[in-house]
Coordinates of C-alpha atoms in Angstrom, one line a residue:
Chain A
X1 CA 36.7 -46.5 53.1
X2 CA 34.0 -49.0 52.6
X3 CA 30.7 -48.0 51.1
X4 CA 28.0 -46.6 53.4
X5 CA 26.0 -49.8 52.9
X6 CA 28.9 -51.9 54.2
X7 CA 29.5 -49.5 57.0
X8 CA 25.8 -49.7 57.9
X9 CA 26.2 -53.5 58.4
X10 CA 29.3 -52.8 60.6
X11 CA 27.3 -50.2 62.6
X12 CA 24.6 -52.7 63.2
X13 CA 27.0 -55.5 64.2
X14 CA 28.9 -53.2 66.5
X15 CA 25.7 -51.9 68.1
X16 CA 24.3 -55.5 68.5
X17 CA 27.5 -56.7 70.1
X18 CA 27.5 -53.8 72.6
X19 CA 23.9 -54.4 73.7
X20 CA 24.3 -58.2 73.8
X21 CA 27.4 -58.0 75.9
X22 CA 25.8 -55.2 78.0
X23 CA 28.8 -52.9 77.4
X24 CA 26.1 -50.2 77.3
X25 CA 22.5 -50.0 78.1
X26 CA 21.6 -48.1 74.9
X27 CA 23.0 -47.2 71.6
X28 CA 22.4 -43.9 69.9
X29 CA 22.5 -43.9 66.1
X30 CA 20.3 -43.2 63.0
X31 CA 17.5 -45.0 61.4
X32 CA 15.5 -44.4 58.2
X33 CA 12.9 -41.7 58.3
X34 CA 9.7 -41.5 56.3
X35 CA 11.2 -40.3 53.0
X36 CA 14.2 -41.4 51.0
X37 CA 16.0 -38.2 52.0
X38 CA 15.3 -38.5 55.7
X39 CA 16.7 -40.3 58.7
X40 CA 15.9 -40.0 62.3
X41 CA 17.9 -40.4 65.5
X42 CA 17.4 -43.9 66.9
X43 CA 17.9 -44.7 70.6
X44 CA 18.0 -48.4 70.9
X45 CA 18.1 -50.7 73.9
X46 CA 17.4 -54.2 72.5
X47 CA 19.9 -56.1 70.3
X48 CA 17.2 -57.0 67.8
X49 CA 16.5 -53.3 67.2
X50 CA 19.9 -52.7 65.9
X51 CA 18.8 -53.9 62.4
X52 CA 17.1 -50.5 62.1
X53 CA 20.4 -48.6 62.2
X54 CA 21.6 -46.9 59.0
X55 CA 24.5 -44.8 57.9
X56 CA 23.7 -43.0 54.7
X57 CA 24.1 -39.5 53.1
X58 CA 21.2 -38.1 55.1
X59 CA 22.3 -38.8 58.6
X60 CA 22.0 -35.1 59.4
X61 CA 21.1 -35.1 63.1
X62 CA 23.7 -34.4 65.6
X63 CA 23.2 -37.1 68.3
X64 CA 25.1 -35.6 71.3
X65 CA 22.0 -34.0 72.9
X66 CA 20.4 -37.4 73.5
X67 CA 23.1 -38.2 76.1
X68 CA 21.3 -35.8 78.5
X69 CA 18.4 -38.2 78.6
X70 CA 20.8 -40.6 80.4
X71 CA 22.1 -38.1 82.9
X72 CA 20.4 -39.7 85.8
X73 CA 21.2 -43.3 85.0
X74 CA 24.3 -45.2 86.1
X75 CA 24.5 -47.2 82.9
X76 CA 26.8 -46.5 80.1
X77 CA 25.5 -45.3 76.8
X78 CA 27.1 -45.9 73.4
X79 CA 26.9 -43.3 70.7
X80 CA 28.0 -43.1 67.1
X81 CA 30.0 -40.0 66.6
X82 CA 31.5 -38.1 63.6
X83 CA 33.3 -34.9 64.2
X84 CA 30.2 -32.8 65.0
X85 CA 28.7 -35.4 67.3
X86 CA 32.1 -35.8 68.9
X87 CA 32.4 -32.1 69.6
X88 CA 28.9 -32.1 71.0
X89 CA 29.7 -34.9 73.4
X90 CA 32.8 -33.0 74.5
X91 CA 30.6 -29.9 75.0
X92 CA 28.4 -31.9 77.4
X93 CA 31.5 -33.4 79.2
X94 CA 33.2 -30.1 79.6
X95 CA 30.0 -28.5 80.8
X96 CA 29.8 -31.2 83.5
X97 CA 26.5 -32.6 82.1
X98 CA 27.8 -36.1 81.6
X99 CA 30.8 -38.2 82.7
X100 CA 33.2 -39.3 80.0
X101 CA 33.2 -42.7 81.8
X102 CA 29.6 -43.2 81.1
X103 CA 29.9 -42.7 77.3
X104 CA 31.1 -45.3 74.8
X105 CA 32.1 -43.3 71.8
X106 CA 32.0 -45.2 68.5
X107 CA 34.0 -43.1 66.1
X108 CA 33.1 -42.5 62.5
X109 CA 34.6 -40.6 59.5
X110 CA 32.0 -38.5 57.8
X111 CA 31.9 -37.9 54.1
X112 CA 29.5 -34.9 54.6
X113 CA 25.8 -35.2 54.5
X114 CA 23.4 -34.0 51.8
X115 CA 20.9 -31.2 52.1
X116 CA 17.5 -32.9 52.8
X117 CA 15.5 -29.8 51.9
X118 CA 17.2 -29.6 48.5
X119 CA 16.7 -33.3 48.1
X120 CA 13.0 -32.9 48.6
X121 CA 12.9 -30.1 46.1
X122 CA 15.1 -31.5 43.4
X123 CA 14.1 -35.2 43.5
X124 CA 15.9 -38.5 43.7
X125 CA 17.7 -38.4 40.4
X126 CA 19.2 -34.9 40.8
X127 CA 22.7 -34.2 42.1
X128 CA 22.0 -33.1 45.7
X129 CA 24.4 -30.6 47.2
X130 CA 26.0 -31.0 50.6
X131 CA 24.1 -29.6 53.6
X132 CA 25.4 -26.1 54.4
X133 CA 26.6 -27.2 57.8
X134 CA 28.6 -30.0 56.2
X135 CA 30.1 -27.7 53.5
X136 CA 31.5 -25.6 56.3
X137 CA 32.7 -28.5 58.4
X138 CA 36.4 -28.6 59.4
X139 CA 36.4 -31.7 61.6
X140 CA 34.5 -34.5 59.8
X141 CA 36.0 -37.3 62.0
X142 CA 35.7 -38.1 65.6
X143 CA 39.0 -37.1 67.1
X144 CA 39.0 -39.6 70.0
X145 CA 36.9 -42.7 70.5
X146 CA 36.6 -46.0 72.3
X147 CA 35.7 -48.0 69.2
X148 CA 36.0 -47.1 65.5
X149 CA 33.8 -48.2 62.7
X150 CA 35.3 -48.1 59.1
X151 CA 38.7 -48.2 57.6
X152 CA 41.4 -48.0 60.3
X153 CA 42.6 -44.5 60.6
X154 CA 46.0 -43.0 61.1
X155 CA 46.5 -41.8 64.6
X156 CA 44.6 -38.6 64.8
X157 CA 46.8 -35.5 64.6
X158 CA 46.2 -33.2 67.6
X159 CA 43.6 -30.8 66.3
X160 CA 44.7 -27.2 66.2
X161 CA 42.2 -24.3 65.6
X162 CA 42.8 -21.7 63.0
X163 CA 41.5 -18.2 63.0
X164 CA 38.2 -18.3 61.2
X165 CA 36.8 -15.8 58.7
X166 CA 33.1 -16.2 57.8
X167 CA 32.1 -14.4 54.7
X168 CA 28.6 -13.7 56.0
X169 CA 30.1 -12.1 59.2
X170 CA 32.4 -10.1 57.0
X171 CA 29.5 -8.7 55.0
X172 CA 27.5 -8.1 58.1
X173 CA 30.3 -6.0 59.6
X174 CA 30.3 -3.9 56.5
X175 CA 26.8 -2.8 57.1
X176 CA 25.7 0.4 58.8
X177 CA 24.2 0.1 62.3
X178 CA 20.7 0.8 60.8
X179 CA 21.2 -1.9 58.2
X180 CA 22.4 -4.4 60.8
X181 CA 19.3 -3.7 62.8
X182 CA 17.1 -4.1 59.9
X183 CA 18.7 -7.4 59.0
X184 CA 18.4 -8.6 62.5
X185 CA 14.8 -7.5 62.7
X186 CA 13.9 -9.2 59.4
X187 CA 15.4 -12.4 60.6
X188 CA 13.8 -12.6 64.0
X189 CA 10.5 -11.1 63.2
X190 CA 9.5 -14.5 61.8
X191 CA 10.7 -16.5 64.8
X192 CA 7.9 -18.8 66.0
X193 CA 9.6 -19.3 69.4
X194 CA 9.2 -23.1 69.0
X195 CA 12.7 -23.4 70.7
X196 CA 13.8 -26.2 68.3
X197 CA 17.1 -24.4 68.1
X198 CA 17.6 -24.5 71.8
X199 CA 16.4 -28.0 72.2
X200 CA 18.7 -29.5 69.5
X201 CA 21.7 -27.6 70.8
X202 CA 24.4 -29.5 72.8
X203 CA 25.5 -26.2 74.3
X204 CA 21.9 -25.5 75.7
X205 CA 21.8 -27.8 78.7
X206 CA 20.3 -25.7 81.4
X207 CA 18.0 -27.7 83.5
X208 CA 15.7 -24.8 83.6
X209 CA 15.7 -22.3 80.8
X210 CA 14.5 -18.7 81.4
X211 CA 12.4 -19.1 78.2
X212 CA 10.6 -22.0 79.7
X213 CA 9.8 -20.1 82.9
X214 CA 7.4 -17.2 82.3
X215 CA 6.4 -16.9 85.9
X216 CA 9.8 -15.2 86.6
X217 CA 8.7 -12.5 84.1
X218 CA 12.3 -12.1 82.8
X219 CA 10.9 -12.9 79.4
X220 CA 7.3 -13.0 78.1
X221 CA 5.7 -15.7 76.0
X222 CA 4.3 -13.0 73.7
X223 CA 5.6 -13.3 70.2
X224 CA 6.9 -9.9 69.1
X225 CA 10.2 -8.6 67.7
X226 CA 11.4 -7.4 71.1
X227 CA 10.9 -10.7 72.8
X228 CA 12.2 -12.7 69.8
X229 CA 15.4 -10.6 69.8
X230 CA 15.7 -11.0 73.5
X231 CA 15.6 -14.8 73.0
X232 CA 18.0 -14.7 70.1
X233 CA 20.6 -12.6 71.9
X234 CA 20.3 -14.4 75.2
X235 CA 20.9 -17.7 73.5
X236 CA 23.7 -16.5 71.3
X237 CA 25.5 -15.0 74.3
X238 CA 24.8 -18.0 76.5
X239 CA 26.4 -20.4 74.0
X240 CA 29.3 -17.9 73.3
X241 CA 32.6 -19.7 73.4
X242 CA 30.8 -23.0 73.7
X243 CA 29.1 -23.3 70.3
X244 CA 30.6 -26.3 68.5
X245 CA 29.5 -25.0 65.1
X246 CA 27.4 -28.0 64.3
X247 CA 24.9 -25.7 62.6
X248 CA 21.9 -27.8 63.8
X249 CA 20.0 -24.8 65.1
X250 CA 20.0 -23.2 61.7
X251 CA 19.4 -26.5 59.8
X252 CA 16.2 -27.3 61.7
X253 CA 14.7 -23.9 62.1
X254 CA 11.2 -24.3 60.7
X255 CA 11.2 -20.7 59.3
X256 CA 14.8 -20.7 58.1
X257 CA 16.3 -18.1 60.3
X258 CA 20.1 -17.9 59.7
X259 CA 20.7 -18.5 63.4
X260 CA 24.4 -19.3 63.0
X261 CA 25.1 -15.8 61.9
X262 CA 25.1 -14.5 65.4
X263 CA 27.1 -17.5 66.6
X264 CA 29.6 -17.1 63.9
X265 CA 30.0 -13.4 64.6
X266 CA 30.8 -14.3 68.2
X267 CA 33.2 -17.1 67.2
X268 CA 35.1 -14.8 64.9
X269 CA 35.3 -12.2 67.7
X270 CA 36.6 -14.7 70.1
X271 CA 39.3 -15.9 67.7
X272 CA 40.3 -12.3 67.2
X273 CA 40.4 -11.4 70.9
X274 CA 41.7 -14.6 72.5
X275 CA 43.4 -16.4 69.7
X276 CA 41.9 -19.2 67.4
X277 CA 39.7 -21.5 69.4
X278 CA 37.4 -24.4 68.2
X279 CA 35.0 -25.5 71.0
X280 CA 34.6 -29.1 71.8
X281 CA 37.8 -30.5 70.5
X282 CA 39.1 -31.6 73.9
X283 CA 37.2 -31.4 77.1
X284 CA 40.4 -30.5 79.0
X285 CA 40.8 -27.3 76.8
X286 CA 40.9 -24.0 78.5
X287 CA 37.8 -22.1 77.4
X288 CA 38.4 -18.6 76.3
X289 CA 35.4 -17.2 78.0
X290 CA 35.6 -19.6 80.9
X291 CA 39.1 -18.8 82.0
X292 CA 41.3 -15.8 82.7
X293 CA 44.7 -14.8 81.7
X294 CA 46.5 -11.5 82.5
X295 CA 47.1 -11.0 78.8
X296 CA 43.4 -11.0 78.0
X297 CA 42.3 -7.8 76.3
X298 CA 40.3 -5.5 78.6
X299 CA 39.6 -2.6 76.3
X300 CA 36.4 -1.8 78.1
X301 CA 37.9 -1.4 81.5
Chain B
X1 CA -18.1 -22.6 36.7
X2 CA -16.5 -19.3 35.9
X3 CA -13.0 -18.8 34.7
X4 CA -10.4 -16.1 34.5
X5 CA -7.0 -16.2 33.0
X6 CA -4.2 -16.5 35.5
X7 CA -2.6 -13.4 34.1
X8 CA -5.7 -11.5 35.0
X9 CA -6.1 -12.7 38.5
X10 CA -4.6 -9.4 39.8
X11 CA -7.5 -7.4 38.2
X12 CA -9.9 -9.6 40.1
X13 CA -8.0 -9.3 43.4
X14 CA -7.8 -5.5 42.9
X15 CA -11.6 -5.3 42.7
X16 CA -12.0 -7.5 45.8
X17 CA -9.4 -5.5 47.6
X18 CA -11.7 -2.5 47.6
X19 CA -14.3 -4.2 49.6
X20 CA -12.3 -6.6 51.6
X21 CA -8.9 -6.9 53.1
X22 CA -7.6 -9.6 50.8
X23 CA -5.0 -12.1 51.8
X24 CA -3.2 -14.3 49.3
X25 CA -0.7 -17.1 49.6
X26 CA 2.8 -15.7 48.8
X27 CA 6.4 -16.5 48.9
X28 CA 8.3 -14.2 51.3
X29 CA 12.0 -14.9 51.1
X30 CA 12.5 -18.5 52.2
X31 CA 9.1 -18.7 53.7
X32 CA 5.5 -18.9 52.3
X33 CA 2.5 -17.5 54.1
X34 CA -0.7 -15.5 53.6
X35 CA 0.0 -11.8 53.2
X36 CA -2.2 -8.8 52.4
X37 CA -2.6 -8.5 48.7
X38 CA -0.5 -5.9 47.0
X39 CA 0.5 -5.4 43.4
X40 CA 4.0 -6.8 43.9
X41 CA 3.3 -10.0 45.9
X42 CA 4.9 -13.1 44.6
X43 CA 2.0 -15.6 44.6
X44 CA 2.5 -19.2 45.8
X45 CA 0.0 -21.2 43.8
X46 CA 2.0 -24.4 43.1
X47 CA 1.9 -25.7 46.7
X48 CA 0.5 -25.0 50.1
X49 CA 2.1 -22.3 52.2
X50 CA 4.3 -23.1 55.2
X51 CA 2.3 -21.0 57.6
X52 CA -1.4 -21.7 57.6
X53 CA -4.2 -19.1 57.9
X54 CA -4.7 -20.1 61.5
X55 CA -3.2 -16.9 62.8
X56 CA -5.7 -14.8 60.8
X57 CA -8.3 -16.1 63.3
X58 CA -6.2 -17.1 66.3
X59 CA -3.1 -14.9 66.3
X60 CA 0.0 -16.1 68.1
X61 CA -0.3 -13.1 70.4
X62 CA -3.6 -11.4 70.9
X63 CA -4.3 -8.5 73.3
X64 CA -7.6 -8.9 75.1
X65 CA -8.0 -5.9 77.3
X66 CA -6.0 -3.0 78.8
X67 CA -6.0 -2.0 82.4
X68 CA -4.8 0.9 84.5
X69 CA -4.7 1.4 88.2
X70 CA -5.1 4.8 89.9
X71 CA -4.9 4.6 93.7
X72 CA -7.9 2.5 94.6
X73 CA -9.4 2.5 91.1
X74 CA -9.0 0.0 88.4
X75 CA -9.9 0.9 84.9
X76 CA -10.5 -1.8 82.4
X77 CA -10.7 -1.1 78.7
X78 CA -11.8 -4.0 76.5
X79 CA -9.9 -4.3 73.3
X80 CA -12.4 -5.3 70.6
X81 CA -11.2 -7.6 67.9
X82 CA -10.6 -6.0 64.6
X83 CA -13.9 -5.8 62.8
X84 CA -13.1 -5.6 59.1
X85 CA -14.2 -7.8 56.3
X86 CA -11.4 -10.1 55.2
X87 CA -11.2 -12.3 52.2
X88 CA -8.7 -15.2 52.1
X89 CA -8.0 -16.3 48.6
X90 CA -6.5 -19.7 48.0
X91 CA -7.0 -21.7 51.2
X92 CA -6.4 -25.4 50.8
X93 CA -8.8 -28.1 51.8
X94 CA -6.6 -29.3 54.7
X95 CA -6.5 -25.8 56.1
X96 CA -10.2 -25.3 55.8
X97 CA -10.8 -28.5 57.6
X98 CA -8.4 -27.1 60.3
X99 CA -10.7 -24.0 60.6
X100 CA -13.6 -26.4 61.0
X101 CA -11.7 -28.0 63.9
X102 CA -11.0 -24.6 65.5
X103 CA -14.7 -23.7 65.1
X104 CA -15.6 -26.6 67.3
X105 CA -13.2 -25.4 70.0
X106 CA -14.0 -21.7 69.9
X107 CA -17.7 -21.7 69.0
X108 CA -19.5 -24.8 70.3
X109 CA -20.6 -26.6 73.4
X110 CA -21.6 -23.3 75.0
X111 CA -18.3 -21.6 74.9
X112 CA -18.1 -18.9 72.3
X113 CA -14.8 -17.0 72.0
X114 CA -15.8 -13.5 70.9
X115 CA -12.3 -12.7 69.5
X116 CA -12.4 -15.8 67.3
X117 CA -16.1 -15.4 66.4
X118 CA -15.8 -11.8 65.2
X119 CA -12.9 -12.6 62.9
X120 CA -14.5 -15.8 61.6
X121 CA -17.8 -14.1 60.8
X122 CA -15.9 -11.3 59.0
X123 CA -14.1 -13.7 56.8
X124 CA -14.9 -14.8 53.3
X125 CA -13.0 -17.8 52.1
X126 CA -12.0 -18.8 48.6
X127 CA -10.7 -22.4 48.7
X128 CA -8.2 -23.6 46.2
X129 CA -8.1 -27.2 45.0
X130 CA -4.8 -29.2 44.9
X131 CA -3.9 -30.8 41.6
X132 CA -0.8 -32.3 43.0
X133 CA 0.1 -33.6 46.4
X134 CA 3.4 -32.9 48.1
X135 CA 5.3 -35.9 49.4
X136 CA 4.3 -35.0 52.9
X137 CA 0.6 -34.7 52.1
X138 CA -1.9 -37.2 53.5
X139 CA -5.2 -35.3 53.7
X140 CA -7.2 -38.0 51.9
X141 CA -6.3 -40.4 54.7
X142 CA -7.8 -38.0 57.2
X143 CA -11.1 -37.7 55.3
X144 CA -10.3 -34.5 53.5
X145 CA -11.1 -34.0 49.8
X146 CA -8.2 -32.0 48.3
X147 CA -10.4 -30.6 45.5
X148 CA -13.2 -29.5 47.7
X149 CA -12.8 -27.1 50.6
X150 CA -15.4 -27.9 53.2
X151 CA -16.9 -24.6 54.6
X152 CA -15.5 -22.3 51.9
X153 CA -17.7 -19.6 50.1
X154 CA -16.1 -20.2 46.8
X155 CA -14.2 -23.2 45.5
X156 CA -11.4 -22.3 43.1
X157 CA -9.2 -24.5 40.9
X158 CA -6.0 -23.7 39.2
X159 CA -6.3 -25.4 35.8
X160 CA -4.7 -24.9 32.4
X161 CA -3.4 -21.4 33.2
X162 CA -6.8 -20.3 34.5
X163 CA -8.6 -20.0 37.7
X164 CA -12.0 -21.6 37.8
X165 CA -14.4 -20.4 40.4
X166 CA -17.6 -22.0 41.7
X167 CA -19.8 -20.5 44.4
X168 CA -20.6 -22.7 47.4
X169 CA -22.6 -20.2 49.5
X170 CA -24.8 -17.1 48.8
X171 CA -21.9 -15.0 50.0
X172 CA -19.7 -16.6 47.4
X173 CA -22.4 -16.2 44.7
X174 CA -22.6 -12.5 45.4
X175 CA -18.9 -12.1 44.9
X176 CA -19.0 -14.0 41.7
X177 CA -21.8 -11.7 40.5
X178 CA -19.8 -8.6 41.2
X179 CA -16.9 -10.1 39.3
X180 CA -18.9 -11.2 36.3
X181 CA -17.4 -8.8 33.9
X182 CA -14.0 -10.4 34.4
X183 CA -15.2 -14.0 34.2
X184 CA -16.1 -16.4 31.4
X185 CA -18.6 -19.2 31.9
X186 CA -17.1 -22.5 30.9
X187 CA -16.7 -25.9 32.4
X188 CA -13.3 -27.3 33.0
X189 CA -12.7 -30.8 34.3
X190 CA -11.3 -31.0 37.8
X191 CA -8.7 -33.7 37.9
X192 CA -8.1 -36.1 40.7
X193 CA -5.2 -35.0 42.9
X194 CA -2.0 -36.8 41.9
X195 CA 1.0 -37.9 43.8
X196 CA -0.1 -39.0 47.2
X197 CA 2.7 -41.1 48.7
X198 CA 1.5 -41.4 52.3
X199 CA -1.8 -43.2 53.1
X200 CA -1.8 -44.0 56.8
X201 CA -4.8 -46.2 57.6
X202 CA -6.9 -44.4 60.2
X203 CA -9.6 -47.1 60.3
X204 CA -10.2 -48.0 64.0
X205 CA -7.3 -45.9 65.2
X206 CA -9.2 -43.5 67.5
X207 CA -11.0 -46.4 69.2
X208 CA -7.9 -48.5 69.5
X209 CA -6.0 -45.5 71.1
X210 CA -8.6 -45.4 73.9
X211 CA -6.9 -48.5 75.3
X212 CA -3.4 -47.5 74.7
X213 CA -2.7 -44.9 77.3
X214 CA -0.3 -47.2 79.1
X215 CA 1.2 -48.7 76.0
X216 CA 5.0 -49.0 75.8
X217 CA 4.7 -47.4 72.3
X218 CA 4.9 -44.0 73.9
X219 CA 8.2 -44.6 75.7
X220 CA 9.7 -45.9 72.5
X221 CA 8.5 -43.2 70.1
X222 CA 9.1 -40.4 72.5
X223 CA 12.9 -41.2 72.8
X224 CA 13.8 -39.2 69.8
X225 CA 11.5 -36.2 70.5
X226 CA 13.4 -33.0 71.4
X227 CA 10.3 -31.5 73.0
X228 CA 10.5 -28.4 70.9
X229 CA 7.2 -26.8 69.8
X230 CA 7.9 -26.8 66.0
X231 CA 5.1 -29.3 65.3
X232 CA 2.5 -27.5 67.4
X233 CA 3.3 -24.0 66.2
X234 CA 3.3 -25.0 62.5
X235 CA 0.1 -27.1 62.9
X236 CA -3.1 -25.5 61.5
X237 CA -5.3 -27.2 64.2
X238 CA -3.2 -26.9 67.4
X239 CA -5.0 -24.3 69.4
X240 CA -3.7 -24.3 73.0
X241 CA -3.0 -20.9 74.5
X242 CA -1.8 -19.3 77.6
X243 CA -2.9 -16.0 79.2
X244 CA -0.3 -13.5 80.2
X245 CA 0.1 -9.8 80.9
X246 CA 2.4 -7.0 80.0
X247 CA 2.6 -4.5 82.9
X248 CA 4.5 -1.2 82.7
X249 CA 4.2 0.8 85.9
X250 CA 0.5 1.2 86.7
X251 CA -0.9 0.1 83.4
X252 CA -0.7 -2.8 81.1
X253 CA -2.6 -5.2 79.0
X254 CA -3.7 -8.8 79.1
X255 CA -3.0 -11.0 76.2
X256 CA -3.2 -14.6 75.2
X257 CA -0.6 -16.4 73.1
X258 CA 0.0 -19.8 71.6
X259 CA 1.3 -22.4 74.0
X260 CA 2.6 -25.9 73.2
X261 CA 1.9 -29.2 75.0
X262 CA 5.5 -30.1 74.1
X263 CA 6.8 -27.6 76.6
X264 CA 7.6 -28.6 80.2
X265 CA 6.0 -25.5 81.5
X266 CA 2.7 -26.2 79.8
X267 CA 1.4 -28.5 82.6
X268 CA 3.6 -27.2 85.4
X269 CA 1.3 -26.5 88.3
X270 CA 1.5 -23.8 91.0
X271 CA 2.9 -26.2 93.7
X272 CA 5.6 -27.4 91.4
X273 CA 4.0 -30.7 90.4
X274 CA 4.1 -31.6 86.8
X275 CA 1.6 -34.3 85.7
X276 CA 3.4 -34.6 82.4
X277 CA 7.0 -34.7 83.7
X278 CA 8.8 -36.2 80.7
X279 CA 8.7 -36.2 77.0
X280 CA 6.9 -39.6 77.0
X281 CA 3.8 -38.0 78.6
X282 CA 4.0 -35.0 76.4
X283 CA 4.3 -36.9 73.1
X284 CA 1.6 -39.2 74.2
X285 CA -0.7 -36.3 74.9
X286 CA -0.1 -34.7 71.6
X287 CA -1.0 -37.7 69.5
X288 CA -3.9 -38.8 71.7
X289 CA -5.4 -35.3 71.6
X290 CA -5.2 -35.3 67.8
X291 CA -6.3 -38.8 67.1
X292 CA -8.4 -39.9 70.1
X293 CA -9.6 -37.2 72.6
X294 CA -10.7 -34.7 69.9
X295 CA -12.6 -37.3 67.9
X296 CA -14.2 -38.4 71.1
X297 CA -15.4 -34.9 72.0
X298 CA -16.2 -33.4 68.6
X299 CA -16.4 -36.5 66.3
X300 CA -13.7 -35.3 64.0
X301 CA -9.9 -35.8 63.8
X302 CA -7.6 -33.0 64.9
X303 CA -5.2 -33.7 62.1
X304 CA -6.1 -32.8 58.5
X305 CA -3.1 -34.3 56.8
X306 CA -1.5 -31.1 55.7
X307 CA 1.9 -32.6 56.4
X308 CA 3.5 -29.5 57.8
X309 CA 4.8 -31.2 60.9
X310 CA 6.4 -33.8 58.7
X311 CA 8.4 -31.2 57.0
X312 CA 9.5 -29.3 60.1
X313 CA 10.1 -31.9 62.8
X314 CA 13.8 -31.8 63.4
X315 CA 13.9 -35.5 64.2
X316 CA 11.3 -36.8 61.8
X317 CA 9.0 -38.1 64.5
X318 CA 6.0 -38.2 62.1
X319 CA 2.4 -38.6 62.9
X320 CA 2.0 -40.9 59.9
X321 CA 4.5 -43.3 61.4
X322 CA 2.7 -43.1 64.8
X323 CA -0.5 -44.1 63.1
X324 CA 1.2 -47.0 61.4
X325 CA 2.7 -48.1 64.8
X326 CA -0.7 -47.9 66.5
X327 CA -2.2 -50.1 63.8
X328 CA 0.6 -52.6 64.3
X329 CA 0.5 -52.6 68.1
X330 CA -0.9 -55.6 69.8

């Protein structure tokens, strides 16, 4: 594989060609942020802007969510996609938020991104560890694409999910009910309810969210443990079976709530109840909580 | 100035704790914030805390009054704000300036917010100078002196393993007098704050922004915004709130809570119209409020350069880069 600097040039060239030939109206990628350890999503529409694109060890943002901004246009949008972006795009396709025909997927192979918070703390000369979400990643490459940037890849093997065991879920399950509650309360007591987790999530695509509609009085704007837990549980259950495990919610939480813990617990339960399943690998997949089979467990009936 | 060894700061805080409810900057797990002083707090002196002292004066959720209905009768019981003397030890200059901004909003131009006023008058503030800036800091560019907290009662410095205290008000002097037995009089040199990396040039920006409401800049910069409220809720100067109520059966209470101009619902009107329908209008409003509207109304910026929004924005849409872009715009 070429170095990331070389790939950056290829990214720019590919993006420029797409915009010049009008194969897509916009290209979604990454550009440098304010600091050496930061990049930002870049949504580009003019060929000359493509010089801003970068591909480096801090391209942490999952880009899929930005496709929603093009929901109401007829034009095609190009998007750079590693495994996590790819799964996010499939999430939106499968949830009927966007049409596959309107997306031009430019596949990438991801070496794993570095932890920007650690980078800030440790400094430029230190050995910076991988971001947690990347350490846990099982699909670093886009599995299907319209264009590919980087070394040509062998034909992608059909992805097959394996039953997942998350150590943090295992230790959670060992706890007594009271300890679980305490753990849950300690995590969500500090929630600011800024909804960054919801807004970054490719599985959160409701046009109207109940947490953005206080006049219905299903939920209150008040910040207290009860409302915060209600938000956390509602979101976890709403993305159940659809969470693509990109870990963005947890990575960007301003107060470091381990948001993926609930998601992982549900993912592990789904594997256990319905067989191993990884969301977002193929938009044609049957979703375990979105379909029914006579062999499904019904212990509660 | 008067000094005390860092190792003896707890003795001093214990004395103060008898007369005041003392809050100190502390590390709490992965977070840092002001917490009530106790023997076992883990102080956070080396950098500013993630959550500012804003919520000590303007809590995220604040009950205002209780109500009860009985047939035709309505009983209203006002909920008075907590009236207890509070001492905040170790507030940075940027966060003090933020309180000065909030004072403008909640205490001036004929509108006095009693809930805010009570808490503000009950508070004694010990400012703490910054010897080193974080990479996200840019207070000097916003006219804030990191070694001098404007509006504090005492200015403290953390120097050579000691805390040095200087009274700035009579209230501060009284406190120093009561602590005299713990303090040694000596003069330490206060160094210039090191390490600023960001210096956005604010010169002429508020004036220039007056003519930039229709600029294409907003469409471009807003594209990456997720419209979450992280920047506004972490900001020490953002002060928008919404009124709401909690009703159970025939009784309930009215409260106010923080709101964010980044949210769609914030400007949603009763008939369903939204004058700020997309993220472009919301992003524009946030930056115009901070850098143009507020200076126009109160003659001060609504950004103090604390840098918190730079460290929490999920997409690195930084106010410093907005200022740079405004400067560059034709």
